[in-house]
XYZ file of C-alpha atoms in Angstrom:
575
model
C -9.616 9.927 -31.204
C -8.488 7.247 -28.770
C -8.932 3.532 -29.385
C -11.608 3.303 -26.690
C -13.598 6.146 -28.277
C -13.460 4.484 -31.691
C -14.458 1.103 -30.266
C -17.331 2.663 -28.307
C -18.762 4.218 -31.496
C -18.474 0.951 -33.425
C -20.045 -0.981 -30.556
C -22.939 1.469 -30.264
C -23.485 1.330 -34.027
C -23.713 -2.467 -33.914
C -26.082 -2.347 -30.967
C -28.421 0.174 -32.625
C -28.363 -1.751 -35.900
C -29.549 -4.803 -33.972
C -32.151 -2.697 -32.168
C -33.567 -1.468 -35.488
C -33.350 -4.966 -36.989
C -30.924 -3.976 -39.751
C -29.073 -6.434 -41.966
C -27.758 -9.187 -39.678
C -24.460 -9.624 -41.553
C -23.572 -5.908 -41.441
C -24.587 -5.789 -37.793
C -22.225 -8.626 -36.948
C -19.344 -6.961 -38.807
C -19.565 -3.933 -36.503
C -19.978 -6.070 -33.391
C -17.090 -8.380 -34.301
C -14.803 -5.460 -35.139
C -15.587 -3.725 -31.849
C -14.935 -6.937 -29.894
C -11.563 -7.550 -31.538
C -10.349 -3.949 -31.606
C -10.999 -3.571 -27.894
C -7.963 -5.812 -27.378
C -5.576 -4.254 -29.883
C -2.552 -2.210 -28.826
C -2.204 -0.571 -32.247
C -3.042 3.152 -32.446
C -6.119 2.925 -34.670
C -6.140 6.648 -35.463
C -2.725 6.354 -37.123
C -3.539 3.405 -39.386
C -4.597 3.542 -43.034
C -7.491 1.516 -44.443
C -5.070 -1.126 -45.729
C -3.318 -1.357 -42.353
C -6.644 -1.586 -40.520
C -7.822 -4.499 -42.673
C -4.845 -6.527 -41.422
C -6.246 -6.420 -37.892
C -8.454 -9.332 -36.718
C -12.165 -8.865 -37.433
C -11.735 -5.725 -39.580
C -12.855 -5.787 -43.212
C -12.493 -3.020 -45.766
C -15.956 -1.596 -45.018
C -15.366 -1.248 -41.269
C -11.842 0.064 -41.908
C -13.394 2.847 -43.951
C -15.822 3.593 -41.101
C -12.898 3.851 -38.679
C -11.158 6.350 -40.951
C -14.405 8.341 -41.130
C -14.531 8.457 -37.326
C -10.896 9.563 -37.088
C -11.153 12.234 -39.780
C -14.606 13.676 -38.951
C -15.151 12.824 -35.281
C -18.421 11.016 -36.020
C -19.946 8.210 -38.067
C -22.774 8.892 -40.530
C -24.323 5.442 -40.016
C -24.454 6.032 -36.272
C -25.837 9.557 -36.638
C -28.725 8.214 -38.710
C -29.465 5.490 -36.163
C -29.326 7.933 -33.251
C -31.781 10.226 -35.040
C -34.267 7.328 -35.099
C -33.716 6.316 -31.468
C -35.246 8.157 -28.487
C -32.551 9.100 -25.961
C -34.518 7.292 -23.259
C -34.163 4.019 -25.154
C -30.398 4.463 -25.059
C -30.688 4.919 -21.287
C -32.429 1.544 -21.082
C -29.215 -0.156 -22.204
C -27.740 0.825 -18.838
C -30.148 -1.516 -17.056
C -28.408 -4.688 -15.955
C -29.915 -7.713 -17.671
C -31.553 -5.794 -20.520
C -30.023 -6.821 -23.816
C -30.885 -5.413 -27.215
C -33.760 -7.837 -27.861
C -35.482 -7.086 -24.557
C -35.074 -3.328 -25.031
C -36.579 -3.627 -28.511
C -39.524 -5.613 -27.125
C -40.196 -3.057 -24.375
C -40.003 -0.213 -26.871
C -42.108 -1.809 -29.625
C -44.673 -3.776 -27.605
C -45.208 -1.454 -24.614
C -44.116 1.813 -26.223
C -41.612 2.412 -23.421
C -38.931 4.868 -24.511
C -37.615 6.262 -21.209
C -36.625 5.076 -17.728
C -39.593 6.758 -16.010
C -42.115 4.818 -18.103
C -40.052 1.657 -17.623
C -40.301 2.046 -13.855
C -44.057 2.693 -14.003
C -44.579 -0.361 -16.212
C -42.667 -2.489 -13.716
C -44.559 -1.144 -10.741
C -47.862 -1.787 -12.556
C -46.867 -5.369 -13.391
C -46.938 -4.840 -17.167
C -43.392 -6.081 -17.786
C -44.038 -9.440 -16.132
C -46.861 -10.120 -18.620
C -44.591 -9.870 -21.671
C -43.530 -13.194 -23.155
C -39.936 -13.955 -22.211
C -39.848 -11.604 -19.209
C -41.839 -12.754 -16.170
C -42.018 -11.548 -12.577
C -38.368 -12.327 -11.828
C -37.056 -10.201 -14.713
C -39.464 -7.416 -13.780
C -38.139 -7.369 -10.203
C -34.531 -7.286 -11.437
C -35.325 -4.341 -13.707
C -36.909 -2.407 -10.830
C -33.918 -3.139 -8.583
C -31.491 -2.011 -11.295
C -33.507 1.185 -11.855
C -33.391 1.973 -8.147
C -29.613 1.436 -8.122
C -29.128 3.693 -11.155
C -31.214 6.418 -9.559
C -29.056 6.303 -6.437
C -25.890 6.647 -8.543
C -27.144 9.536 -10.664
C -24.849 12.544 -10.678
C -21.866 10.582 -9.321
C -18.527 9.702 -10.883
C -15.815 7.263 -9.865
C -12.633 8.316 -8.102
C -10.536 8.332 -11.287
C -12.914 10.496 -13.298
C -13.409 12.878 -10.363
C -9.653 13.339 -10.085
C -9.408 13.981 -13.820
C -12.179 16.616 -13.696
C -10.600 18.272 -10.657
C -7.196 18.437 -12.332
C -8.649 19.872 -15.555
C -10.447 22.543 -13.540
C -7.381 23.290 -11.435
C -5.171 23.766 -14.500
C -7.703 26.179 -15.998
C -8.542 28.126 -12.824
C -4.932 28.653 -11.775
C -4.476 30.755 -14.904
C -6.909 33.292 -13.438
C -6.471 33.039 -9.658
C -3.453 33.170 -7.373
C -4.315 29.968 -5.528
C -6.669 27.065 -6.261
C -6.908 23.959 -4.062
C -8.613 20.627 -4.822
C -10.773 19.900 -1.791
C -13.749 17.911 -0.535
C -14.411 14.362 -1.662
C -11.631 14.368 -4.262
C -8.944 15.338 -1.749
C -10.400 12.806 0.694
C -10.099 10.123 -2.037
C -13.778 9.135 -1.926
C -14.453 6.110 -4.156
C -17.633 7.739 -5.514
C -17.909 11.505 -5.893
C -21.084 13.595 -6.260
C -19.381 17.003 -5.868
C -16.037 18.021 -7.342
C -14.924 20.896 -5.150
C -12.046 23.342 -5.558
C -11.380 26.322 -3.282
C -10.559 29.549 -5.084
C -8.574 32.330 -3.417
C -9.819 35.846 -4.100
C -10.290 39.160 -2.319
C -12.919 40.245 -4.845
C -15.786 37.697 -5.074
C -17.790 39.794 -7.548
C -14.962 39.910 -10.085
C -14.184 36.251 -9.426
C -17.766 35.262 -10.250
C -17.584 37.184 -13.540
C -14.339 35.424 -14.409
C -15.869 32.007 -13.700
C -18.957 32.794 -15.744
C -16.776 33.682 -18.742
C -14.859 30.395 -18.771
C -15.890 28.448 -21.862
C -16.441 24.961 -20.436
C -18.193 25.898 -17.192
C -22.002 25.967 -17.029
C -23.317 27.774 -13.934
C -26.422 26.699 -12.055
C -27.492 30.173 -10.926
C -30.290 29.132 -8.507
C -27.851 26.864 -6.644
C -25.013 29.394 -6.597
C -24.507 32.186 -4.083
C -22.333 35.346 -3.957
C -19.464 33.331 -2.464
C -19.974 29.860 -4.010
C -20.125 29.097 -7.749
C -22.039 25.906 -8.522
C -22.596 24.242 -11.856
C -21.013 21.668 -14.136
C -18.052 21.128 -16.394
C -19.307 20.671 -19.937
C -19.722 17.005 -20.797
C -19.976 15.767 -17.196
C -23.029 15.288 -15.003
C -21.317 15.660 -11.623
C -21.751 18.876 -9.597
C -18.819 21.307 -9.557
C -18.545 23.581 -6.520
C -16.117 26.513 -6.324
C -16.216 28.329 -2.951
C -14.433 31.705 -2.876
C -12.227 32.618 0.102
C -9.693 35.330 0.968
C -6.063 34.298 1.546
C -6.324 34.349 5.338
C -9.145 31.758 5.353
C -8.268 29.298 2.619
C -6.080 26.923 4.661
C -8.576 26.428 7.469
C -11.390 26.098 4.926
C -9.389 23.503 3.040
C -9.264 21.512 6.288
C -12.986 22.000 7.002
C -14.168 21.251 3.461
C -12.018 18.102 3.163
C -13.463 16.387 6.247
C -16.983 14.990 6.616
C -19.414 16.424 9.149
C -19.033 13.258 11.210
C -15.280 13.732 11.456
C -15.609 17.407 12.313
C -17.950 16.615 15.202
C -15.230 14.758 17.095
C -14.941 16.478 20.490
C -11.539 17.793 21.503
C -10.154 19.759 24.442
C -12.652 21.714 26.489
C -15.585 19.808 25.023
C -15.488 21.714 21.721
C -15.977 19.896 18.393
C -13.135 19.918 15.890
C -15.172 22.104 13.528
C -15.499 24.882 16.085
C -11.802 24.743 16.909
C -10.950 24.949 13.192
C -13.276 27.903 12.652
C -11.702 29.860 15.502
C -8.090 29.047 14.623
C -5.844 32.074 15.197
C -2.752 30.788 13.396
C -1.304 33.194 10.833
C -2.346 31.253 7.766
C -1.157 33.365 4.869
C 2.497 32.424 5.334
C 1.858 28.907 6.663
C 1.748 25.673 4.683
C -1.529 23.749 4.600
C -0.025 20.840 6.551
C 1.135 23.201 9.300
C -2.295 24.755 9.685
C -4.057 21.383 9.730
C -1.585 19.943 12.231
C -2.070 23.011 14.438
C -5.863 22.551 14.407
C -5.610 18.927 15.569
C -3.004 19.875 18.171
C -5.169 22.670 19.553
C -8.022 20.180 19.837
C -5.743 17.739 21.638
C -6.401 15.154 18.933
C -3.983 13.140 16.783
C -3.304 14.391 13.255
C -5.423 12.496 10.689
C -4.350 12.243 7.051
C -6.844 13.663 4.500
C -7.878 10.221 3.182
C -9.080 9.131 6.632
C -11.192 12.180 7.499
C -14.435 10.233 7.034
C -15.731 9.678 10.570
C -14.528 8.869 14.084
C -12.917 5.589 12.950
C -9.697 7.460 12.235
C -9.349 8.496 15.876
C -9.847 4.913 17.072
C -7.262 3.773 14.534
C -4.838 6.469 15.706
C -4.997 5.104 19.258
C -3.294 1.938 17.951
C -1.184 3.184 15.041
C 1.011 6.025 13.756
C 0.460 7.825 10.457
C 3.899 6.780 9.214
C 2.710 3.156 9.334
C 0.176 3.800 6.541
C 1.018 2.204 3.215
C 2.351 4.435 0.418
C 3.048 3.900 -3.277
C 6.762 3.747 -2.464
C 6.134 0.776 -0.150
C 4.857 -1.430 -2.979
C 7.457 -3.907 -4.220
C 5.432 -5.770 -6.817
C 2.041 -6.520 -8.295
C 0.182 -9.847 -8.396
C -3.169 -9.637 -10.237
C -2.578 -8.781 -13.891
C -3.641 -10.026 -17.317
C -1.857 -10.399 -20.635
C -2.607 -11.249 -24.248
C -2.737 -14.881 -23.155
C -6.303 -14.127 -21.964
C -8.032 -10.746 -22.288
C -5.135 -8.363 -21.681
C -3.755 -5.956 -24.273
C -0.014 -6.394 -23.658
C 2.306 -9.386 -23.554
C 3.727 -10.808 -20.332
C 7.142 -9.478 -21.375
C 5.859 -5.946 -21.960
C 3.919 -5.872 -18.692
C 6.952 -7.115 -16.767
C 9.225 -4.582 -18.469
C 6.931 -1.728 -17.464
C 6.879 -2.993 -13.878
C 10.657 -2.745 -13.869
C 10.401 0.827 -15.166
C 8.095 1.601 -12.247
C 10.762 0.350 -9.858
C 8.920 -2.833 -8.886
C 10.873 -6.022 -8.273
C 8.296 -8.641 -9.194
C 5.359 -9.054 -11.564
C 2.645 -11.648 -11.080
C 0.635 -12.784 -14.073
C -2.858 -14.026 -13.224
C -4.660 -14.557 -16.500
C -8.182 -15.950 -16.584
C -8.813 -19.661 -16.085
C -10.442 -22.044 -18.558
C -14.081 -21.529 -17.494
C -13.799 -17.825 -18.388
C -14.172 -18.576 -22.092
C -15.508 -15.045 -22.688
C -12.058 -13.781 -21.606
C -10.066 -16.364 -23.592
C -9.311 -18.288 -20.409
C -6.361 -20.700 -20.438
C -6.864 -24.447 -20.625
C -4.226 -26.714 -19.084
C -2.153 -26.920 -22.271
C -1.995 -23.142 -22.630
C -1.111 -22.851 -18.934
C 1.973 -24.996 -19.586
C 2.882 -22.940 -22.646
C 2.604 -19.689 -20.706
C 4.692 -21.055 -17.854
C 7.434 -22.082 -20.303
C 7.443 -18.530 -21.643
C 7.754 -17.187 -18.097
C 10.682 -19.540 -17.400
C 12.450 -18.193 -20.489
C 11.811 -14.594 -19.468
C 12.966 -15.205 -15.902
C 16.195 -16.723 -17.211
C 17.012 -13.331 -18.693
C 16.533 -11.410 -15.445
C 19.090 -10.990 -12.727
C 18.460 -11.554 -9.044
C 16.573 -8.266 -8.682
C 13.407 -9.104 -10.675
C 11.109 -12.070 -11.200
C 7.834 -12.978 -12.879
C 5.613 -15.160 -10.664
C 3.309 -17.726 -12.264
C -0.221 -17.092 -11.102
C -3.765 -17.588 -12.334
C -7.083 -15.904 -11.649
C -9.082 -19.053 -11.105
C -12.835 -18.786 -11.376
C -14.680 -19.813 -8.235
C -17.269 -22.153 -9.700
C -20.894 -22.334 -8.590
C -20.183 -24.902 -5.892
C -17.150 -23.013 -4.557
C -14.545 -25.239 -6.191
C -11.680 -23.802 -8.231
C -11.120 -24.147 -11.951
C -8.572 -26.873 -12.938
C -7.612 -30.138 -11.347
C -5.148 -30.295 -8.464
C -2.244 -31.230 -10.710
C -2.662 -28.014 -12.723
C -3.302 -25.847 -9.653
C -0.076 -27.169 -8.146
C 1.971 -25.707 -11.029
C 1.197 -22.100 -10.060
C 3.201 -19.983 -7.638
C -0.102 -18.562 -6.392
C -3.815 -18.532 -7.172
C -6.181 -15.551 -7.123
C -9.663 -17.017 -6.605
C -12.517 -14.860 -7.936
C -16.196 -15.076 -8.829
C -17.069 -13.947 -12.369
C -20.260 -15.785 -13.270
C -23.660 -16.427 -11.637
C -23.458 -13.192 -9.654
C -27.085 -13.175 -8.515
C -26.845 -14.918 -5.150
C -28.355 -14.697 -1.699
C -26.084 -13.767 1.197
C -26.021 -17.368 2.378
C -25.196 -18.815 -1.050
C -22.505 -16.225 -1.846
C -20.867 -16.612 1.553
C -20.892 -20.409 1.344
C -19.427 -20.285 -2.168
C -16.561 -18.028 -1.051
C -15.926 -20.000 2.138
C -15.395 -23.200 0.172
C -12.936 -21.445 -2.133
C -11.059 -20.013 0.862
C -10.791 -23.496 2.364
C -9.143 -24.778 -0.820
C -5.410 -25.172 -0.031
C -4.475 -23.732 -3.439
C -6.199 -20.378 -2.853
C -3.595 -17.715 -2.080
C -5.601 -14.527 -2.607
C -9.357 -13.917 -2.562
C -10.037 -11.640 -5.541
C -12.591 -8.773 -5.585
C -14.746 -10.428 -2.874
C -18.145 -8.890 -3.719
C -17.830 -8.625 -7.516
C -19.150 -5.068 -7.468
C -18.684 -2.502 -10.237
C -18.964 0.979 -8.767
C -21.843 3.037 -10.214
C -22.749 0.110 -12.488
C -23.408 -3.046 -10.501
C -24.027 -3.794 -6.859
C -21.911 -6.543 -5.414
C -23.480 -9.787 -4.255
C -24.098 -9.755 -0.483
C -21.576 -11.573 1.720
C -20.985 -12.018 5.431
C -17.760 -10.016 5.581
C -16.870 -11.119 9.100
C -17.268 -14.800 8.252
C -15.199 -14.385 5.089
C -12.413 -12.488 6.842
C -12.387 -14.947 9.756
C -12.051 -17.835 7.284
C -9.191 -16.071 5.492
C -7.459 -15.696 8.862
C -7.917 -19.405 9.620
C -6.643 -20.563 6.215
C -3.983 -17.864 5.751
C -5.602 -16.444 2.628
C -4.757 -12.890 1.564
C -7.650 -10.570 0.630
C -7.410 -8.410 -2.444
C -8.018 -4.686 -2.561
C -8.845 -4.619 -6.252
C -7.354 -1.251 -7.174
C -9.306 -0.768 -10.388
C -11.388 2.391 -9.847
C -14.296 0.386 -11.244
C -14.122 -2.026 -8.295
C -12.109 -0.936 -5.193
C -13.194 -4.223 -3.663
C -12.858 -5.234 -0.733
C -14.578 -2.117 0.592
C -12.302 0.040 2.750
C -14.610 -0.215 5.774
C -13.457 -3.840 6.274
C -9.702 -3.280 6.044
C -9.194 -2.614 9.752
C -11.156 -5.709 10.782
C -9.053 -7.811 8.413
C -5.844 -6.424 9.911
C -7.073 -7.062 13.436
C -7.628 -10.699 12.451
C -4.116 -10.919 11.027
C -5.236 -11.064 7.390
C -2.888 -9.386 4.928
C -4.279 -7.351 2.034
C -2.840 -7.183 -1.465
C -3.207 -4.004 -3.526
C -3.873 -5.551 -6.930
C -4.450 -3.458 -10.072
C -6.240 -6.177 -12.083
C -4.330 -4.557 -14.944
C -5.168 -5.485 -18.528
C -2.649 -3.064 -20.050
C 0.372 -0.982 -19.044
C -1.625 2.012 -17.836
C -3.747 -0.294 -15.682
C -0.718 -1.032 -13.511
C -0.912 2.566 -12.279
C -4.343 1.855 -10.800
C -2.428 0.730 -7.725
C -2.394 4.448 -6.839
C -6.170 4.196 -6.289
C -5.672 1.042 -4.254
C -3.126 2.805 -2.055
C -5.566 5.679 -1.496
C -8.374 3.318 -0.493
C -5.991 1.274 1.627
C -4.912 4.384 3.516
C -8.557 5.402 3.973
C -9.159 2.074 5.693
C -5.995 2.357 7.777
C -3.933 -0.219 5.871
C -0.403 -0.388 7.190
C 2.757 -1.210 5.304
C 3.270 -4.252 7.517
C -0.107 -5.754 6.525
C 0.240 -5.055 2.784
C 1.043 -8.309 0.989
C 2.735 -6.785 -2.052
C 4.904 -4.603 0.170
C 6.907 -7.769 0.800
C 10.330 -7.694 -0.830
C 11.147 -10.067 -3.680
C 12.962 -12.393 -1.295
C 10.148 -12.284 1.250
C 7.509 -12.948 -1.423
C 9.509 -15.810 -2.938
C 9.974 -17.400 0.489
C 6.293 -16.943 1.390
C 5.024 -18.564 -1.799
C 7.570 -21.367 -1.531
C 6.494 -22.154 2.042
C 2.842 -22.343 0.942
C 3.729 -24.705 -1.906
C 5.712 -26.966 0.425
C 2.825 -26.991 2.912
C 0.430 -28.126 0.166
C 2.788 -30.926 -0.879
C 2.939 -32.149 2.714
């Protein structure tokens, strides 16, 4: 049992207790414990009841519940609540803006216990008539339902990669060659099909082998003699396992990785890339995948395109101006600038985060904890800012010339576009990441105006997660991307590629435009713990998909270059 699994069960228990109007005090004990334990770095599964009670927000009763979860894998209290709750009511908690009280009202007053009935009630105008709801809430519910329906059966990049790797490790025990392909190899930010190519000369036997694997559930109507389709137990996303002989697998890996749009690019002789790939005569069995793919592009008279960029014809336009070796890589990153610590809502100290950065071979670590308005995230007031900066000074004194912690802040962009803090406090930071966290429901005009004012602020160094989106969970607010990027170019503001697989914001489609305007992009993990720092791998993948070059990657600057850049900006503000 991981900490997150334990916290999820406690949180769900508290939510269902509130839904069923159980004792308010007991309900709060579960909710408080879940809130506090979400921030702990202690391994909850290894702690005794006495040790658990020493943690903030954990009494003896909840400590006992945690031990029950660890030892049995479930919680009796939760099992009883789940037995009294229709599964469709649980689905309603996924609707943005529907808290426990509203879900309870919909269930008890309208008898709605599933998303289908919720949609019908909204379309019929019944929700708007309920006290405390109204037409505006009804419209938001319908919009959220439509968004959820569009995301059904999809997983984020990180989960897709995990599923693909689990499948690969299992399948390779039974087949000579297995290759991760399709959307996962192409590093798609949202994946609806996890595809792996399986090498076999005997499809009938291969199908029997797949059917006998414990965690695979076949969808027989959707499968065919040469393609197994189904799901991995516990996940809703489609799994597709095409079967190919050895002499075809390399060319099929190329074909299955690229989108149809990319494969329709016309090459020599007026033939599309797909046709050239299908008729490739290269001896594939002995060749490496890269050799075969390079040979296909060469035969078509087209430049070689890396797997991440095989989305459409954009890659060929990009290749007319750039070389593949210009694309950013993990090795190019020299530091990281958007991270959180225990000073706000992070799980590790500044010292621990910095130490791990050094282990990763990075030469600088930027702390950007939440600002004072973000009270929900324990945002720093001016006094705590000074205390944190003193701590950073002490830590920096212990480093040599090859590593440094930069003093940053993730300043909330307030409703009118101004930044949190007065100018005197803002001036104490090495850099400022300006981000929107509250009042996310905005028109295009209002959101754009709000961001433009923040960009014009001389203290803004980096524009954080520009649309505020959460992939598969929340649409971003609409913005005029061109106007925002143009303003960043005018005011020399860097744009963040938020590398968290939950965000990946700014969207990769806008990276090339930003580069053309001379705007640098910073691959920021938005890390709240040590593992979160590794999310920069996802940011690199998305950066490469959008054609991001090493030269235009802000945190590819060396320590000296970054120090000089930030110093010049500070001097310019003083002037």
